[in-house]
Coordinates of C-alpha atoms in Angstrom, one line a residue:
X1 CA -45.6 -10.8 -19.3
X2 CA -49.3 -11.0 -20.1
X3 CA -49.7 -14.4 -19.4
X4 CA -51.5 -15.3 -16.2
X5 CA -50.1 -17.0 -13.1
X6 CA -52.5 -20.2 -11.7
X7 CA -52.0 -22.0 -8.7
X8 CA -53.1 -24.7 -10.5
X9 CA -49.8 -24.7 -12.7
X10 CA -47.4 -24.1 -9.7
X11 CA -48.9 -27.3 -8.1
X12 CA -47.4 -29.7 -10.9
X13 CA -43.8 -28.7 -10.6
X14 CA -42.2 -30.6 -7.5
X15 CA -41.0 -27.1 -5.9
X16 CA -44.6 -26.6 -5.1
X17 CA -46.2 -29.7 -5.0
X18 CA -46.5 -29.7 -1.1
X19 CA -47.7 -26.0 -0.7
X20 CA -51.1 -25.0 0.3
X21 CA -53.7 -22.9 -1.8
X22 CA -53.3 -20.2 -0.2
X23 CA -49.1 -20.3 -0.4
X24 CA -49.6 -20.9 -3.7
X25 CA -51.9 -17.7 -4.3
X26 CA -49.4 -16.3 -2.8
X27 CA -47.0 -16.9 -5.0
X28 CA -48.8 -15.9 -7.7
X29 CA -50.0 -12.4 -6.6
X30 CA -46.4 -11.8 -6.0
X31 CA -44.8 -13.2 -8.8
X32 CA -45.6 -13.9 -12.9
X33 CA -45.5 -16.0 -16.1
X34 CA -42.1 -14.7 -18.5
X35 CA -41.0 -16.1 -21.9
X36 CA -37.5 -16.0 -22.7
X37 CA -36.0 -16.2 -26.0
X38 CA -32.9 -18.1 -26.5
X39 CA -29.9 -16.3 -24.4
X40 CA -29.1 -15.6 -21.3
X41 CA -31.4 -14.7 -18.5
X42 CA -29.3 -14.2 -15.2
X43 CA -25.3 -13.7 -15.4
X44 CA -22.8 -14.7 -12.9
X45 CA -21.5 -11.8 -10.1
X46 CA -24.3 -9.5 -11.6
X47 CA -26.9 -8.7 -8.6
X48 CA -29.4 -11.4 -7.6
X49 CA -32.6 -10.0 -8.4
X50 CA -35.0 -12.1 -9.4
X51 CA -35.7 -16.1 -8.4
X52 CA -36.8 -18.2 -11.6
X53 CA -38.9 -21.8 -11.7
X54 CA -38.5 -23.7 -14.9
X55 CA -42.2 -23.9 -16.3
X56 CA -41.3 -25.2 -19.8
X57 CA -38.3 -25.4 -21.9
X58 CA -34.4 -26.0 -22.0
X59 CA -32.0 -24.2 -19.6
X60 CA -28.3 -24.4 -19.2
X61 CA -26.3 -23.0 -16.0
X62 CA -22.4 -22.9 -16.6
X63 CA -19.6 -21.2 -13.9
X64 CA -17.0 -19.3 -14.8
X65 CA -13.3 -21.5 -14.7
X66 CA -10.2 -20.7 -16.5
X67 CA -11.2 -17.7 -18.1
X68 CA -14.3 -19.7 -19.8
X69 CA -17.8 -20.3 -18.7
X70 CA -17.9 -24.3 -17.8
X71 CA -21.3 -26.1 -18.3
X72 CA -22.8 -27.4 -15.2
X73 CA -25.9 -28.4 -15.8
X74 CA -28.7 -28.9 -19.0
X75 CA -31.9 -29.8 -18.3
X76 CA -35.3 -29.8 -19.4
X77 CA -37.1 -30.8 -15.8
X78 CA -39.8 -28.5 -15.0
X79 CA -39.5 -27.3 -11.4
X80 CA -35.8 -26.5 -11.4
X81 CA -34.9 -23.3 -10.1
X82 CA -31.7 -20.4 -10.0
X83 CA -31.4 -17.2 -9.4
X84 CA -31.6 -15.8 -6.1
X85 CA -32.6 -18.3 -4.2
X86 CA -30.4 -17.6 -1.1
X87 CA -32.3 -14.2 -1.0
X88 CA -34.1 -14.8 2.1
X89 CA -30.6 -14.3 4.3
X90 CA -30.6 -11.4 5.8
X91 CA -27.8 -8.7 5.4
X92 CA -25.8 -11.0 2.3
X93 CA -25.4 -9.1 -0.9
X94 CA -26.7 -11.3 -3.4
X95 CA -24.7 -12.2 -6.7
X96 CA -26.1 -14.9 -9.0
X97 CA -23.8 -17.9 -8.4
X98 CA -23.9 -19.3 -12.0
X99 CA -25.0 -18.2 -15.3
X100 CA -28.2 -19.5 -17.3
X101 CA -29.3 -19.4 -20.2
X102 CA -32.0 -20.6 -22.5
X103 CA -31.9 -22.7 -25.9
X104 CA -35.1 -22.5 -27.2
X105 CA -38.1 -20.1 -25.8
X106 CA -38.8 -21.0 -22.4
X107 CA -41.6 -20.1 -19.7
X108 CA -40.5 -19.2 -16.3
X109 CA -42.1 -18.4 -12.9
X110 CA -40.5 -15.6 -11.9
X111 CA -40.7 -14.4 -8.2
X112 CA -38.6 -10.7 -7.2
X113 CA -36.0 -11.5 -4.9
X114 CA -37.4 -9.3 -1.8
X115 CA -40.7 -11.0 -2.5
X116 CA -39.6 -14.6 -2.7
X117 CA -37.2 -13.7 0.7
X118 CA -40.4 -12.6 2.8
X119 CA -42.6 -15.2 1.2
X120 CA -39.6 -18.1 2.6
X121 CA -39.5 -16.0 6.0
X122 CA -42.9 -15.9 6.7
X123 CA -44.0 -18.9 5.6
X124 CA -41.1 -21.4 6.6
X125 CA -39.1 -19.7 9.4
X126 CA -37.8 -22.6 10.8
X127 CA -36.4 -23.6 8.0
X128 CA -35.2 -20.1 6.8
X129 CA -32.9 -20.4 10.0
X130 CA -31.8 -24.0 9.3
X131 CA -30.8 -23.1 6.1
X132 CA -29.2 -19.5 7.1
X133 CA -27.7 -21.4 9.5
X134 CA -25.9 -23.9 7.4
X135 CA -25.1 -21.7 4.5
X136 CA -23.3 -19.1 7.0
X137 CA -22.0 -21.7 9.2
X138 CA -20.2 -23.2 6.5
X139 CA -18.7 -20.1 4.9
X140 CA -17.6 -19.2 8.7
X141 CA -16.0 -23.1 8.4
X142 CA -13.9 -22.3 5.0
X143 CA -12.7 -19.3 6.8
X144 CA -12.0 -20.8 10.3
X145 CA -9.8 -23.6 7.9
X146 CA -8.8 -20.5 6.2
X147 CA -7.4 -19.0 9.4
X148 CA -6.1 -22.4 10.3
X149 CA -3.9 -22.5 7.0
X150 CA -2.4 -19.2 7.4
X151 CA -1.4 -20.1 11.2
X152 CA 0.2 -23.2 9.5
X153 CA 1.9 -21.2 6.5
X154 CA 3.2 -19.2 9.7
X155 CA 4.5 -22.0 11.6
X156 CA 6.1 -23.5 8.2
X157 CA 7.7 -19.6 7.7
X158 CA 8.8 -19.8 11.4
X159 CA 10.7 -23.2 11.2
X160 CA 11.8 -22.3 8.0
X161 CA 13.2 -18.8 8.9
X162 CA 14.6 -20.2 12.7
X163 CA 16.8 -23.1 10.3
X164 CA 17.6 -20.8 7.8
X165 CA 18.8 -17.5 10.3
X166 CA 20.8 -20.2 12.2
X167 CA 23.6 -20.2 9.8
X168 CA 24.1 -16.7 9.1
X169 CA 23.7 -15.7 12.8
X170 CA 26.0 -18.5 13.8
X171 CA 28.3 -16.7 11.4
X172 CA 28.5 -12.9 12.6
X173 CA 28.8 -15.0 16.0
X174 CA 32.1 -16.6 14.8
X175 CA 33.4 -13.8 13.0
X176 CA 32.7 -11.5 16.2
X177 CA 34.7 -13.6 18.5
X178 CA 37.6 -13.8 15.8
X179 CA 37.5 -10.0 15.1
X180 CA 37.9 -9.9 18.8
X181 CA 40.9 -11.7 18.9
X182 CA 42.4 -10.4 16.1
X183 CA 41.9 -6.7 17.3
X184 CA 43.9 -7.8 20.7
X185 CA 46.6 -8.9 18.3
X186 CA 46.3 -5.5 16.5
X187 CA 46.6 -3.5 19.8
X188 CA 50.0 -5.8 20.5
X189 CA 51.5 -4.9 17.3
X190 CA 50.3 -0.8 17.8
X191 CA 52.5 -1.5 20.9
X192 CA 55.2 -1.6 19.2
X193 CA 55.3 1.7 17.2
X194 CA 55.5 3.2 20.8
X195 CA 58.6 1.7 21.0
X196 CA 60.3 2.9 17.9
X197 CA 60.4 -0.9 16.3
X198 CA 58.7 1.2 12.8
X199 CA 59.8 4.6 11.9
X200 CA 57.8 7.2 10.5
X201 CA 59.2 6.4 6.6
X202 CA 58.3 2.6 7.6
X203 CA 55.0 3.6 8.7
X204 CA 54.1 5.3 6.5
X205 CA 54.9 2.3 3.5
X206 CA 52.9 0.2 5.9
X207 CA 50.2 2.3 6.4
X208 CA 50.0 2.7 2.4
X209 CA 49.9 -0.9 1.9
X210 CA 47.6 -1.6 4.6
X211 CA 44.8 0.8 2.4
X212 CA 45.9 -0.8 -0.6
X213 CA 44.8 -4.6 1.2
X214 CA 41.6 -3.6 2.6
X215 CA 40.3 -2.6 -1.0
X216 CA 41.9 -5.9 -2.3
X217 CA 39.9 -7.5 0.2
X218 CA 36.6 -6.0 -1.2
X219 CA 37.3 -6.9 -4.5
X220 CA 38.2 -10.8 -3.3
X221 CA 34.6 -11.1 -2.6
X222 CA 34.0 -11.0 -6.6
X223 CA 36.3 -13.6 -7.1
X224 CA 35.9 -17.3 -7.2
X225 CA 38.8 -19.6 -7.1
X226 CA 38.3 -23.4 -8.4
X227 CA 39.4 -25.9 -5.0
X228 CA 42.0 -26.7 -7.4
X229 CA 43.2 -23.2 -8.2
X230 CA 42.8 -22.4 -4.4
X231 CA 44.6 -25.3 -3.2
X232 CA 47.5 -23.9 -5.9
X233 CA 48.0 -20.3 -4.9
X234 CA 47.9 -21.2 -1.0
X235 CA 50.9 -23.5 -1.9
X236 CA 52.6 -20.6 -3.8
X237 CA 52.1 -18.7 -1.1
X238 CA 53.3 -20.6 1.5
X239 CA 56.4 -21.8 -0.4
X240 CA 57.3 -17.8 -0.5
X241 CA 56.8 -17.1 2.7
X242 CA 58.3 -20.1 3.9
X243 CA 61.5 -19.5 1.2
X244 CA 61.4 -15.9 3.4
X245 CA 61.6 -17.2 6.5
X246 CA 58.1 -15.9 7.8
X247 CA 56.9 -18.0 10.8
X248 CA 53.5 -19.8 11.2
X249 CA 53.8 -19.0 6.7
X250 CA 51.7 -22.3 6.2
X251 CA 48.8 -20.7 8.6
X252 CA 49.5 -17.0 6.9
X253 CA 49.2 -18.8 3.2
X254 CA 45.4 -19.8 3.2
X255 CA 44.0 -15.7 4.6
X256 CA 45.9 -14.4 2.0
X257 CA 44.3 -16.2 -0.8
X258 CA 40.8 -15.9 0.9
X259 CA 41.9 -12.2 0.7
X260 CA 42.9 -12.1 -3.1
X261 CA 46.4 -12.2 -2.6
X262 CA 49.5 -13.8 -4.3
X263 CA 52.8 -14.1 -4.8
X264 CA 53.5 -10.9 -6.6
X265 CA 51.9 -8.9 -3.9
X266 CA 54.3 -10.7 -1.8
X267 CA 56.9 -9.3 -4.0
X268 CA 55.6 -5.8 -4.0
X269 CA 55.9 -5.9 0.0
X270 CA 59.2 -6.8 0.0
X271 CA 60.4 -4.3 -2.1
X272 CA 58.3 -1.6 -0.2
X273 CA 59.8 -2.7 3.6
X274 CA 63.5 -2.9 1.8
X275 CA 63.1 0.7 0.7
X276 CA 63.1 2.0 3.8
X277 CA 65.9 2.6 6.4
X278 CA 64.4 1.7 8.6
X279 CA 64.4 -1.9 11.9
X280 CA 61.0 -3.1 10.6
X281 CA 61.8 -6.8 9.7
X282 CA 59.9 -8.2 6.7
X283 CA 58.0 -10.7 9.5
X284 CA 56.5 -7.8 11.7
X285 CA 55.6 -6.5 7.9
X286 CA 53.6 -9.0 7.1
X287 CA 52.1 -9.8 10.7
X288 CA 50.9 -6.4 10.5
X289 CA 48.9 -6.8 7.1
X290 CA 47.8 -10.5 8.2
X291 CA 45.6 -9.1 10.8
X292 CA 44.5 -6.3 9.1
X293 CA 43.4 -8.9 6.5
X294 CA 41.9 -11.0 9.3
X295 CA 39.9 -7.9 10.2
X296 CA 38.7 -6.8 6.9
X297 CA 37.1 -10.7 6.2
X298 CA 36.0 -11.1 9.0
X299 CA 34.2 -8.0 8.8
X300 CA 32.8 -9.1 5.2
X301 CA 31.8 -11.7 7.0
X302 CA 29.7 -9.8 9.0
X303 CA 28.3 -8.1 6.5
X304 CA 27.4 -10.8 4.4
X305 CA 25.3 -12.9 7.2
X306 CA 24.0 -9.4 7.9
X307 CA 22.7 -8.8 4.3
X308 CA 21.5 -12.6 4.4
X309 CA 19.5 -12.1 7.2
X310 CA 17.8 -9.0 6.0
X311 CA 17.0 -10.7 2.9
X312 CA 15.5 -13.7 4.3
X313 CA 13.4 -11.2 6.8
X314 CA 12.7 -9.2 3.4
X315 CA 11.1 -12.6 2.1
X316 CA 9.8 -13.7 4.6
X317 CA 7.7 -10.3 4.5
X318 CA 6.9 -10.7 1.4
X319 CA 5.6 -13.8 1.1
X320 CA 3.6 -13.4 3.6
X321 CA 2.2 -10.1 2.4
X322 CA 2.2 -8.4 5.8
X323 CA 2.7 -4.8 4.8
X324 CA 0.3 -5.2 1.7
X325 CA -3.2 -4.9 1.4
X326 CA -4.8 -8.1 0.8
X327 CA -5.6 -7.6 -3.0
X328 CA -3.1 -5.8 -5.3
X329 CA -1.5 -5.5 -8.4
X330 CA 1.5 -8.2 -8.4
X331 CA 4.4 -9.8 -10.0
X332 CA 4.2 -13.4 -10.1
X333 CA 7.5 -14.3 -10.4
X334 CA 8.9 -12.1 -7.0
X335 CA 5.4 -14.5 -5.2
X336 CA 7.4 -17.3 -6.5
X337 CA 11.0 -16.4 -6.0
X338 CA 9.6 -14.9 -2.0
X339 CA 8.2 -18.5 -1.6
X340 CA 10.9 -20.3 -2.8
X341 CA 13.4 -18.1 -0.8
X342 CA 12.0 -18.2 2.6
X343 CA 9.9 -21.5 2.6
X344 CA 12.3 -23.5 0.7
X345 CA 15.8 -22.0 0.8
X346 CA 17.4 -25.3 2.7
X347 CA 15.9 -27.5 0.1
X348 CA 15.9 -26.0 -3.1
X349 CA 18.5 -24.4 -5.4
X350 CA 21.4 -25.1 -7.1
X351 CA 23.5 -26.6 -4.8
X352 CA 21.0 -28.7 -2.7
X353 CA 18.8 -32.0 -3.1
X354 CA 16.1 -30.8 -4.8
X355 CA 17.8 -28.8 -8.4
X356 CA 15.5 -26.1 -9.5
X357 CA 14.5 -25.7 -13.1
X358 CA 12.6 -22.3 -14.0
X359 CA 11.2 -21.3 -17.5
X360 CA 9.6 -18.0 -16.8
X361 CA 8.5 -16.0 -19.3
X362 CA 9.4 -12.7 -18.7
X363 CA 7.0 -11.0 -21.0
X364 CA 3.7 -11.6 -18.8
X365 CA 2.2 -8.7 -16.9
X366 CA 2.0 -7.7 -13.2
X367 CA -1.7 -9.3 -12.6
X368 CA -4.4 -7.7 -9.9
X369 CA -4.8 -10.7 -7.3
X370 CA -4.4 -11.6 -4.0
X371 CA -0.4 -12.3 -3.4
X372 CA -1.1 -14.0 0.4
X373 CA -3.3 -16.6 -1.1
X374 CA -1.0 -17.2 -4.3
X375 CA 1.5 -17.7 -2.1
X376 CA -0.1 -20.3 0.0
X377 CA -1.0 -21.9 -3.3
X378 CA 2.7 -22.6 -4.3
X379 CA 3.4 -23.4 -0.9
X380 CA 1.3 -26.3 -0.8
X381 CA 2.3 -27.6 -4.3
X382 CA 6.1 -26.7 -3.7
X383 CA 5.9 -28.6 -0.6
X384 CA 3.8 -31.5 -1.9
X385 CA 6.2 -32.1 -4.7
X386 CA 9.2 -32.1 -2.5
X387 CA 8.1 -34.7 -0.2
X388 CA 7.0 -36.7 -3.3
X389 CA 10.6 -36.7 -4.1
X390 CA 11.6 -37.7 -0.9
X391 CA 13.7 -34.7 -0.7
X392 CA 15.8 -34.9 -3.4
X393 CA 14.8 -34.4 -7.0
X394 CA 14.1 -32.2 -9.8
X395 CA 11.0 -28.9 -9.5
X396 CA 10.4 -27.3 -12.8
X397 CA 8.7 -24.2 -12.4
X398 CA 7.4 -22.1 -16.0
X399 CA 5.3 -19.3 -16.6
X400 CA 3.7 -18.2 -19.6
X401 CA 0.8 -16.6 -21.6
X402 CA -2.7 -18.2 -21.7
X403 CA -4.4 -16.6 -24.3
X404 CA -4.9 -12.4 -24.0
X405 CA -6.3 -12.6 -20.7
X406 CA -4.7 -14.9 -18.2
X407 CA -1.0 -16.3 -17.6
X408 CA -0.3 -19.7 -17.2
X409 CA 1.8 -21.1 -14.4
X410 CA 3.0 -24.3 -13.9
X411 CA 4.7 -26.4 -11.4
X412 CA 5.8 -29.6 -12.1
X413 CA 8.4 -32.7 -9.7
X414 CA 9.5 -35.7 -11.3
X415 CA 8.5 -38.0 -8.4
X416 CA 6.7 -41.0 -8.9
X417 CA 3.4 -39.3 -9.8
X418 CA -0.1 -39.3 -8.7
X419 CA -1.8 -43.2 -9.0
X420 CA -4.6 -43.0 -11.4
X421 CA -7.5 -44.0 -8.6
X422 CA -6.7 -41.5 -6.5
X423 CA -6.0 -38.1 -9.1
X424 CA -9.7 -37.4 -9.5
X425 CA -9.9 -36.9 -5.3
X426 CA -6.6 -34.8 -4.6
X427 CA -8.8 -31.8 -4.5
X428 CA -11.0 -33.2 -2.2
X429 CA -11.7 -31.6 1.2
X430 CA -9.3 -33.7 3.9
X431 CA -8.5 -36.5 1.6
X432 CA -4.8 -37.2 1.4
X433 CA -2.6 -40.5 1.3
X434 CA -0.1 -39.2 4.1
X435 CA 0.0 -41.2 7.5
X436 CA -2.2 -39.8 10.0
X437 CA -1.3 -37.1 11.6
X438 CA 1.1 -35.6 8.9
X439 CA -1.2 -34.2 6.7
X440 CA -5.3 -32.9 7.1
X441 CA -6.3 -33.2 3.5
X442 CA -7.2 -29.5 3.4
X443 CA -3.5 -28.3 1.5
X444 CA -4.7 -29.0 -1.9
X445 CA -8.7 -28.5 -1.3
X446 CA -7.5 -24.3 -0.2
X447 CA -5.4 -24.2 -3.2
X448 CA -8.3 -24.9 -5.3
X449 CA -10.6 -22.5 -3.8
X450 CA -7.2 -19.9 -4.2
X451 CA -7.6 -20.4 -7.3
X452 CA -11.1 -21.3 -8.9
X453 CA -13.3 -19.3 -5.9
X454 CA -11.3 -16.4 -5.0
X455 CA -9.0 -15.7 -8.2
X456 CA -11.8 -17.0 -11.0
X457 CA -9.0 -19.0 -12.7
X458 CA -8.6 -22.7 -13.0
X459 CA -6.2 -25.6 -11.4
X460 CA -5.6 -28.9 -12.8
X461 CA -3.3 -32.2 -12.7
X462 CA -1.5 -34.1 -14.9
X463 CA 0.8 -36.9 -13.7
X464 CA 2.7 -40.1 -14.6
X465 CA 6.0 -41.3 -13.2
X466 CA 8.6 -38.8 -13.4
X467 CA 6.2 -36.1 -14.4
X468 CA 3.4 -34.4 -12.4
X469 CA 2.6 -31.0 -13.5
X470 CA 0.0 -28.9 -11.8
X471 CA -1.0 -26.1 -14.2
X472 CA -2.6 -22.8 -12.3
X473 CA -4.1 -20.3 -14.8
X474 CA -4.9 -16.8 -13.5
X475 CA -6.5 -14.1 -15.0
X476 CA -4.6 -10.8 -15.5
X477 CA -7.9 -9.2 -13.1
X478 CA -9.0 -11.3 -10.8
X479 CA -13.0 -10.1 -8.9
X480 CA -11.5 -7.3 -6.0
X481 CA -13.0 -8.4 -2.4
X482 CA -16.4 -7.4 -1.5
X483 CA -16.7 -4.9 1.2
X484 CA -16.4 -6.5 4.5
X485 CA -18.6 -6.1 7.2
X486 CA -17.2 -5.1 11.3
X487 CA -17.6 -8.7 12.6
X488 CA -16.7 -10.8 9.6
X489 CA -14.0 -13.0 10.1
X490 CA -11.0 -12.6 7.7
X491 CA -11.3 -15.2 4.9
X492 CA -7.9 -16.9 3.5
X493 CA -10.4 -17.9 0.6
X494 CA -14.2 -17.8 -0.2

């Protein structure tokens, strides 16, 4: 230090200009004169201690983006200021916002933080509030909008999930009512062992077959029959049984081929019910197995819309990171695949408007972030793409390595792209280009905050017709959450 502070000096720079003597002797008393040699002199996220006026030199204050520290400003006006300049807030842990650094040696004014915060408090009060009250009010905005986005994502996951659990459940209903009928039918036939129509030897072939269809059934769900090939057997089928004078064979022909069936099973039954002595007609044979086939599909049935249900329930859990804490150690791609799945199910896929293309690189690591928010992120972008598309298109989706220490990810629709006055603005708080009403120009504003604020990584745009790409880079550790105080809101992003 060594060098004296004078009021005199302070007066000159515009930050002081206005102040009194006495503010001004106040400043100095409390503060002094440094010299910094070229290099840093505050770094971002290390604790704000210190609040430095410019007296003479070159400074340069760069954020952190992408992984890389991104120039903001360079300036040789005397009277600029950084640091901890928000100090006087009360109860706010104070992190330097940006770094700065020096390019030649420079003089500074340099005022501690606790100083500078009761010199602001005592001196300007009514300011001190103003200020408090717009720099608090507007975090408490970004996380009312916050709250607002997740209470969206949760209306998109329950429209998406009520569409999607429709089929499935619409399903077991069907199959229910038909495993009800068929059982009926089942009792009618048991009736008839009480009569004597099958004896025991009979029975007992019956019985043996009947084990040997339900495991046929299982294995039917494996296989996959072209229409063509489908349309075949169920003729062969019904040609046999029509040959063999089986009633209703034409209605018989298409559940045995759902079940896995053909014609040399036929055969095998035939030979099985001729073996024994016995009254049991080929026809009450193969009645008997057709509804214990009807029963084991419809069963599978069952099972299936059962196992679909739970998986779309699974996503939807997922995704939306309910059992998790908020920041974690994650896989990007099961993020991706749980928003695709439960946001995007009807829409996206192989068989359905919009094809999906992915190009993920297996190879990246599990990253520390926070899922909830990556998922919003590709929510918004998924969705945007899509209704670029008007529904029906092609969404590429890669991942990959960014250097040693961040993944890429990209997500890309070849809509009609982005027009060149408007690209610069897409990240701009409530600007959008959708009628009113349809969209609040927040979507793309949240993902950026996701990603740049919360995550320290970067998002950008690239776009031309047939190709828009949004590329997301993450780092493999993203900053973990500051403690939260009892009354702080829960932020989607900060």
């Amino acid at each position: 230090m060594g060098e004296t502070c004078l009021p005199g000096e302070l007066r000159t720079l515009f930050l002081f200009e206005k102040l009194s003597e006495d503010q001004l002797q106040t400043l100095c008393d409390n503060g002094h004169i440094a010299v910094f040699e070229p290099g840093p002199v505050v770094i971002e996220g290390e604790p704000a201690t210190c609040f430095y006026v410019l007296l003479d030199g070159e400074l340069v204050m760069s954020k952190r983006s992408g992984g890389v520290d991104v120039e903001t400003n360079r300036t040789s006006q005397r009277g600029v200021y950084c640091g901890a300049w928000s100090a006087y807030i009360p109860d706010e842990e104070q992190l330097y916002q940006a770094s700065v650094r020096v390019t030649k040696p420079s003089r500074f004014f340099v005022l501690d933080a606790d100083a500078f915060a009761r010199f602001m408090q005592t001196e300007f009060p009514m300011a001190v509030h103003l200020l408090e009250g717009h720099m608090v009010g507007g975090r408490r905005q970004s996380q009312i909008i916050g709250q607002r986005q997740k209470l969206l994502a949760l209306g998109t996951i329950t429209a998406g999930l009520t569409h999607q659990l429709n089929n499935p459940a619409a399903a077991t209903a069907r199959a229910v009512a038909d495993l009800r009928e068929g059982v009926g039918k089942m009792r009618h036939k048991l009736a008839m062992l009480a009569d004597g129509k099958f004896t025991p030897e009979a029975l007992r072939v019956l019985v043996s077959i009947q084990d040997e269809v339900a495991e046929m059934v299982a294995k039917s769900k494996a296989q996959e029959l072209s229409a063509l090939e489908t349309s075949d057997r169920e003729d062969q089928i019904g040609d046999w049984l029509d040959d063999h004078g089986i009633a209703s064979a034409w209605d018989y022909a298409p559940t045995f081929v759902e079940a896995g069936l053909d014609v040399d099973w036929l055969e095998r039954v035939e030979a099985s019910v001729e073996s024994v002595d016995c009254s049991a007609t080929l026809q009450s044979a193969i009645g008997w197995l057709k509804y214990t086939i009807d029963t084991e599909l419809r069963m599978n049935e069952i099972a299936d819309a059962s196992e679909r249900i739970s998986g779309l329930l699974a996503g939807a859990k997922k995704y939306s990171q309910m059992d998790r804490a908020e920041y974690q150690v994650a896989n990007v791609h099961e993020l991706l695949h749980s928003t695709l799945k439960t946001l995007f199910g009807d829409k996206v896929g192989p068989e359905k408007p919009i094809k999906l293309v992915k190009d993920w690189d297996k190879t990246i690591p599990e990253i520390a972030c926070y899922p909830g928010g990556l998922n919003e992120v590709w929510d918004v972008i998924i969705n945007n793409a899509i209704q670029a598309m008007g529904g029906r298109g092609t969404l590429t989706i890669r991942t990959a390595h960014q250097g040693d220490d961040m993944i890429r990810v990209e997500i890309a629709d070849d809509g009609p792209g982005i027009p060149d006055e408007i690209i610069d603005r897409i990240f701009t708080a409530f600007f959008t280009t959708k009628p009113f009403g349809e969209g609040d120009g927040l979507g793309l504003d949240l993902a950026r905050r996701i990603i740049v604020e919360k995550h320290q990584g970067d998002i950008r745009v690239e776009s031309e017709p047939g190709n828009t790409r949004f590329t997301i880079l993450l780092p493999l550790v993203a900053p973990a959450p500051l403690a939260a105080t009892p009354t702080e809101l829960p932020a989607a992003a900060e």
